[in-house]
């Protein structure tokens, strides 16, 4: 009697367990893992444009420039257009700059043609900044007259002034006649009279004054030398 009831209960339990097992994955998916949602490939179910229309549009209208906040790299066609634009832009100013150069050359050519008509100015001679050097020795008028009288002879010779080691102070003046000056001798020309100074005595005689003195006992040339430090009593020798 109880067998049919037990069988019916077992049959009722089996579909319930199947329903529970089917509902468990749905609940775990709803709470545990994200559900998959499919999206259409083209929005609004619009098909892609035909290949001929896309090629005509790309040739007729260039691709848009990338926006400021856009992180995608530009396409190859955009890069080629950018390079062409950069190479073409510097060439335009050169053409514009060449036109003023051609116009500016015409006034210069006119000025060049006008300059030969004017008389060329004589170049001014630059003034030398070198000052005239003072003579190593001065001659008094009496000395000039006496030297001129000595030189006005059939066989004139030059007078050379030097110093010799002589006297109690060390140095004494020495005059001699020479036919030609030495390689390093100093020449003093005053009032048409030339006197030579020995190169070895130049340091001792420079700045002196040569004079001619006549008295009852003697006639001689005397020298007033500012370089003398000591001199003997007779005045024959000196020391510098």
PDB file of C-alpha atoms in Angstrom, residues 34-195:
ATOM      1  CA  UNK A  34      30.501  39.090 -13.869  1.00  0.00           C
ATOM      2  CA  UNK A  35      28.054  38.021 -16.469  1.00  0.00           C
ATOM      3  CA  UNK A  36      28.971  38.110 -20.168  1.00  0.00           C
ATOM      4  CA  UNK A  37      27.161  40.605 -22.342  1.00  0.00           C
ATOM      5  CA  UNK A  38      27.479  40.554 -26.099  1.00  0.00           C
ATOM      6  CA  UNK A  39      27.750  43.761 -28.149  1.00  0.00           C
ATOM      7  CA  UNK A  40      27.094  44.145 -31.838  1.00  0.00           C
ATOM      8  CA  UNK A  41      30.130  44.669 -34.096  1.00  0.00           C
ATOM      9  CA  UNK A  42      28.658  47.751 -35.815  1.00  0.00           C
ATOM     10  CA  UNK A  43      26.653  50.335 -33.842  1.00  0.00           C
ATOM     11  CA  UNK A  44      23.049  50.817 -34.849  1.00  0.00           C
ATOM     12  CA  UNK A  45      23.410  47.694 -37.003  1.00  0.00           C
ATOM     13  CA  UNK A  46      24.922  49.821 -39.840  1.00  0.00           C
ATOM     14  CA  UNK A  47      27.121  47.902 -42.313  1.00  0.00           C
ATOM     15  CA  UNK A  48      30.643  49.200 -43.084  1.00  0.00           C
ATOM     16  CA  UNK A  49      30.973  51.578 -46.039  1.00  0.00           C
ATOM     17  CA  UNK A  50      32.023  50.070 -49.352  1.00  0.00           C
ATOM     18  CA  UNK A  51      35.725  50.020 -50.270  1.00  0.00           C
ATOM     19  CA  UNK A  52      35.353  52.408 -53.249  1.00  0.00           C
ATOM     20  CA  UNK A  53      33.563  55.060 -51.190  1.00  0.00           C
ATOM     21  CA  UNK A  54      36.252  54.955 -48.477  1.00  0.00           C
ATOM     22  CA  UNK A  55      39.058  55.414 -51.031  1.00  0.00           C
ATOM     23  CA  UNK A  56      37.287  58.345 -52.702  1.00  0.00           C
ATOM     24  CA  UNK A  57      36.643  60.029 -49.363  1.00  0.00           C
ATOM     25  CA  UNK A  58      40.277  59.698 -48.288  1.00  0.00           C
ATOM     26  CA  UNK A  59      41.498  61.251 -51.562  1.00  0.00           C
ATOM     27  CA  UNK A  60      38.957  64.058 -51.615  1.00  0.00           C
ATOM     28  CA  UNK A  61      39.266  65.033 -47.952  1.00  0.00           C
ATOM     29  CA  UNK A  62      42.488  64.575 -45.917  1.00  0.00           C
ATOM     30  CA  UNK A  63      42.387  62.817 -42.607  1.00  0.00           C
ATOM     31  CA  UNK A  64      41.561  64.924 -39.606  1.00  0.00           C
ATOM     32  CA  UNK A  65      44.407  66.189 -37.429  1.00  0.00           C
ATOM     33  CA  UNK A  66      44.786  64.447 -34.074  1.00  0.00           C
ATOM     34  CA  UNK A  67      43.146  66.243 -31.190  1.00  0.00           C
ATOM     35  CA  UNK A  68      44.970  67.615 -28.168  1.00  0.00           C
ATOM     36  CA  UNK A  69      43.912  64.984 -25.658  1.00  0.00           C
ATOM     37  CA  UNK A  70      43.970  62.107 -28.116  1.00  0.00           C
ATOM     38  CA  UNK A  71      46.579  59.493 -27.230  1.00  0.00           C
ATOM     39  CA  UNK A  72      46.353  57.431 -30.374  1.00  0.00           C
ATOM     40  CA  UNK A  73      49.337  57.793 -32.747  1.00  0.00           C
ATOM     41  CA  UNK A  74      48.542  59.439 -36.097  1.00  0.00           C
ATOM     42  CA  UNK A  75      48.132  57.277 -39.118  1.00  0.00           C
ATOM     43  CA  UNK A  76      50.797  56.830 -41.755  1.00  0.00           C
ATOM     44  CA  UNK A  77      48.897  59.021 -44.205  1.00  0.00           C
ATOM     45  CA  UNK A  78      48.762  61.843 -41.642  1.00  0.00           C
ATOM     46  CA  UNK A  79      52.511  61.566 -41.020  1.00  0.00           C
ATOM     47  CA  UNK A  80      53.243  61.775 -44.748  1.00  0.00           C
ATOM     48  CA  UNK A  81      51.016  64.851 -45.081  1.00  0.00           C
ATOM     49  CA  UNK A  82      52.757  66.504 -42.111  1.00  0.00           C
ATOM     50  CA  UNK A  83      56.205  65.902 -43.627  1.00  0.00           C
ATOM     51  CA  UNK A  84      55.051  67.292 -46.974  1.00  0.00           C
ATOM     52  CA  UNK A  85      53.589  70.375 -45.291  1.00  0.00           C
ATOM     53  CA  UNK A  86      56.822  71.018 -43.331  1.00  0.00           C
ATOM     54  CA  UNK A  87      59.009  70.673 -46.431  1.00  0.00           C
ATOM     55  CA  UNK A  88      56.778  72.949 -48.475  1.00  0.00           C
ATOM     56  CA  UNK A  89      56.376  75.707 -45.844  1.00  0.00           C
ATOM     57  CA  UNK A  90      60.090  76.880 -45.685  1.00  0.00           C
ATOM     58  CA  UNK A  91      60.285  77.058 -49.450  1.00  0.00           C
ATOM     59  CA  UNK A  92      57.610  79.757 -49.687  1.00  0.00           C
ATOM     60  CA  UNK A  93      59.444  82.466 -47.628  1.00  0.00           C
ATOM     61  CA  UNK A  94      62.600  82.093 -49.710  1.00  0.00           C
ATOM     62  CA  UNK A  95      60.657  82.915 -52.820  1.00  0.00           C
ATOM     63  CA  UNK A  96      59.195  85.978 -51.124  1.00  0.00           C
ATOM     64  CA  UNK A  97      62.620  87.017 -49.816  1.00  0.00           C
ATOM     65  CA  UNK A  98      64.259  86.724 -53.216  1.00  0.00           C
ATOM     66  CA  UNK A  99      61.934  89.290 -54.763  1.00  0.00           C
ATOM     67  CA  UNK A 100      63.055  92.205 -52.468  1.00  0.00           C
ATOM     68  CA  UNK A 101      66.692  91.249 -53.088  1.00  0.00           C
ATOM     69  CA  UNK A 102      66.223  91.691 -56.818  1.00  0.00           C
ATOM     70  CA  UNK A 103      64.522  95.029 -56.306  1.00  0.00           C
ATOM     71  CA  UNK A 104      67.219  96.226 -53.884  1.00  0.00           C
ATOM     72  CA  UNK A 105      70.012  95.519 -56.354  1.00  0.00           C
ATOM     73  CA  UNK A 106      68.723  98.092 -58.808  1.00  0.00           C
ATOM     74  CA  UNK A 107      69.444 101.174 -56.589  1.00  0.00           C
ATOM     75  CA  UNK A 108      72.917  99.783 -55.786  1.00  0.00           C
ATOM     76  CA  UNK A 109      73.679  99.354 -59.473  1.00  0.00           C
ATOM     77  CA  UNK A 110      72.521 102.909 -60.102  1.00  0.00           C
ATOM     78  CA  UNK A 111      74.776 104.181 -57.302  1.00  0.00           C
ATOM     79  CA  UNK A 112      77.753 102.269 -58.717  1.00  0.00           C
ATOM     80  CA  UNK A 113      77.214 103.771 -62.150  1.00  0.00           C
ATOM     81  CA  UNK A 114      76.918 107.259 -60.651  1.00  0.00           C
ATOM     82  CA  UNK A 115      80.191 107.106 -58.670  1.00  0.00           C
ATOM     83  CA  UNK A 116      82.611 107.172 -61.660  1.00  0.00           C
ATOM     84  CA  UNK A 117      81.180 110.530 -62.690  1.00  0.00           C
ATOM     85  CA  UNK A 118      82.391 112.130 -59.444  1.00  0.00           C
ATOM     86  CA  UNK A 119      86.070 112.999 -59.167  1.00  0.00           C
ATOM     87  CA  UNK A 120      87.902 110.582 -56.839  1.00  0.00           C
ATOM     88  CA  UNK A 121      89.233 112.284 -53.712  1.00  0.00           C
ATOM     89  CA  UNK A 122      92.948 112.064 -53.102  1.00  0.00           C
ATOM     90  CA  UNK A 123      93.815 109.746 -50.208  1.00  0.00           C
ATOM     91  CA  UNK A 124      95.032 111.690 -47.222  1.00  0.00           C
ATOM     92  CA  UNK A 125      98.440 110.725 -45.986  1.00  0.00           C
ATOM     93  CA  UNK A 126      98.320 109.344 -42.439  1.00  0.00           C
ATOM     94  CA  UNK A 127     100.212 111.460 -39.985  1.00  0.00           C
ATOM     95  CA  UNK A 128     103.003 109.702 -38.181  1.00  0.00           C
ATOM     96  CA  UNK A 129     102.742 109.549 -34.412  1.00  0.00           C
ATOM     97  CA  UNK A 130     106.523 109.455 -33.943  1.00  0.00           C
ATOM     98  CA  UNK A 131     108.002 112.550 -32.412  1.00  0.00           C
ATOM     99  CA  UNK A 132     111.248 114.060 -33.573  1.00  0.00           C
ATOM    100  CA  UNK A 133     114.105 112.829 -31.417  1.00  0.00           C
ATOM    101  CA  UNK A 134     116.237 115.395 -29.688  1.00  0.00           C
ATOM    102  CA  UNK A 135     119.849 115.725 -30.770  1.00  0.00           C
ATOM    103  CA  UNK A 136     122.390 113.905 -28.667  1.00  0.00           C
ATOM    104  CA  UNK A 137     124.474 117.081 -28.389  1.00  0.00           C
ATOM    105  CA  UNK A 138     123.912 120.813 -28.958  1.00  0.00           C
ATOM    106  CA  UNK A 139     126.292 123.274 -30.617  1.00  0.00           C
ATOM    107  CA  UNK A 140     126.678 126.900 -29.677  1.00  0.00           C
ATOM    108  CA  UNK A 141     126.978 129.542 -32.455  1.00  0.00           C
ATOM    109  CA  UNK A 142     130.681 129.960 -31.689  1.00  0.00           C
ATOM    110  CA  UNK A 143     131.217 126.211 -32.048  1.00  0.00           C
ATOM    111  CA  UNK A 144     129.262 126.179 -35.327  1.00  0.00           C
ATOM    112  CA  UNK A 145     131.438 128.944 -36.802  1.00  0.00           C
ATOM    113  CA  UNK A 146     134.650 127.229 -35.760  1.00  0.00           C
ATOM    114  CA  UNK A 147     133.543 123.853 -37.118  1.00  0.00           C
ATOM    115  CA  UNK A 148     132.494 125.428 -40.416  1.00  0.00           C
ATOM    116  CA  UNK A 149     135.906 127.066 -40.715  1.00  0.00           C
ATOM    117  CA  UNK A 150     137.619 123.734 -40.108  1.00  0.00           C
ATOM    118  CA  UNK A 151     135.480 121.952 -42.695  1.00  0.00           C
ATOM    119  CA  UNK A 152     135.959 124.612 -45.410  1.00  0.00           C
ATOM    120  CA  UNK A 153     139.277 123.213 -46.562  1.00  0.00           C
ATOM    121  CA  UNK A 154     140.517 121.556 -49.760  1.00  0.00           C
ATOM    122  CA  UNK A 155     140.393 118.179 -48.047  1.00  0.00           C
ATOM    123  CA  UNK A 156     137.481 118.417 -45.564  1.00  0.00           C
ATOM    124  CA  UNK A 157     137.095 115.785 -42.885  1.00  0.00           C
ATOM    125  CA  UNK A 158     134.505 115.057 -40.214  1.00  0.00           C
ATOM    126  CA  UNK A 159     135.092 115.742 -36.540  1.00  0.00           C
ATOM    127  CA  UNK A 160     134.382 112.863 -34.188  1.00  0.00           C
ATOM    128  CA  UNK A 161     133.841 113.377 -30.448  1.00  0.00           C
ATOM    129  CA  UNK A 162     134.674 110.574 -28.038  1.00  0.00           C
ATOM    130  CA  UNK A 163     136.079 109.868 -24.571  1.00  0.00           C
ATOM    131  CA  UNK A 164     139.277 108.204 -23.391  1.00  0.00           C
ATOM    132  CA  UNK A 165     140.396 106.789 -20.071  1.00  0.00           C
ATOM    133  CA  UNK A 166     142.646 109.562 -18.895  1.00  0.00           C
ATOM    134  CA  UNK A 167     143.133 111.953 -15.992  1.00  0.00           C
ATOM    135  CA  UNK A 168     142.570 111.609 -12.285  1.00  0.00           C
ATOM    136  CA  UNK A 169     138.770 111.219 -12.560  1.00  0.00           C
ATOM    137  CA  UNK A 170     138.759 108.554 -15.246  1.00  0.00           C
ATOM    138  CA  UNK A 171     137.385 110.029 -18.503  1.00  0.00           C
ATOM    139  CA  UNK A 172     138.454 112.856 -20.806  1.00  0.00           C
ATOM    140  CA  UNK A 173     137.092 114.205 -24.115  1.00  0.00           C
ATOM    141  CA  UNK A 174     138.864 113.199 -27.298  1.00  0.00           C
ATOM    142  CA  UNK A 175     138.451 114.902 -30.736  1.00  0.00           C
ATOM    143  CA  UNK A 176     139.739 113.498 -34.005  1.00  0.00           C
ATOM    144  CA  UNK A 177     139.275 113.924 -37.757  1.00  0.00           C
ATOM    145  CA  UNK A 178     137.745 111.007 -39.683  1.00  0.00           C
ATOM    146  CA  UNK A 179     136.945 110.546 -43.355  1.00  0.00           C
ATOM    147  CA  UNK A 180     133.678 108.621 -42.921  1.00  0.00           C
ATOM    148  CA  UNK A 181     131.404 107.821 -39.965  1.00  0.00           C
ATOM    149  CA  UNK A 182     131.443 104.455 -38.241  1.00  0.00           C
ATOM    150  CA  UNK A 183     128.631 101.934 -38.449  1.00  0.00           C
ATOM    151  CA  UNK A 184     127.204 102.861 -35.024  1.00  0.00           C
ATOM    152  CA  UNK A 185     128.291 106.513 -34.739  1.00  0.00           C
ATOM    153  CA  UNK A 186     125.685 109.157 -33.929  1.00  0.00           C
ATOM    154  CA  UNK A 187     125.406 112.115 -36.321  1.00  0.00           C
ATOM    155  CA  UNK A 188     124.521 115.605 -35.075  1.00  0.00           C
ATOM    156  CA  UNK A 189     123.601 118.122 -37.779  1.00  0.00           C
ATOM    157  CA  UNK A 190     123.003 121.756 -36.835  1.00  0.00           C
ATOM    158  CA  UNK A 191     123.097 124.847 -39.097  1.00  0.00           C
ATOM    159  CA  UNK A 192     124.669 122.845 -41.913  1.00  0.00           C
ATOM    160  CA  UNK A 193     127.486 121.493 -39.753  1.00  0.00           C
ATOM    161  CA  UNK A 194     127.848 117.768 -39.046  1.00  0.00           C
ATOM    162  CA  UNK A 195     129.553 116.316 -35.980  1.00  0.00           C
TER     163      UNK A 195
END
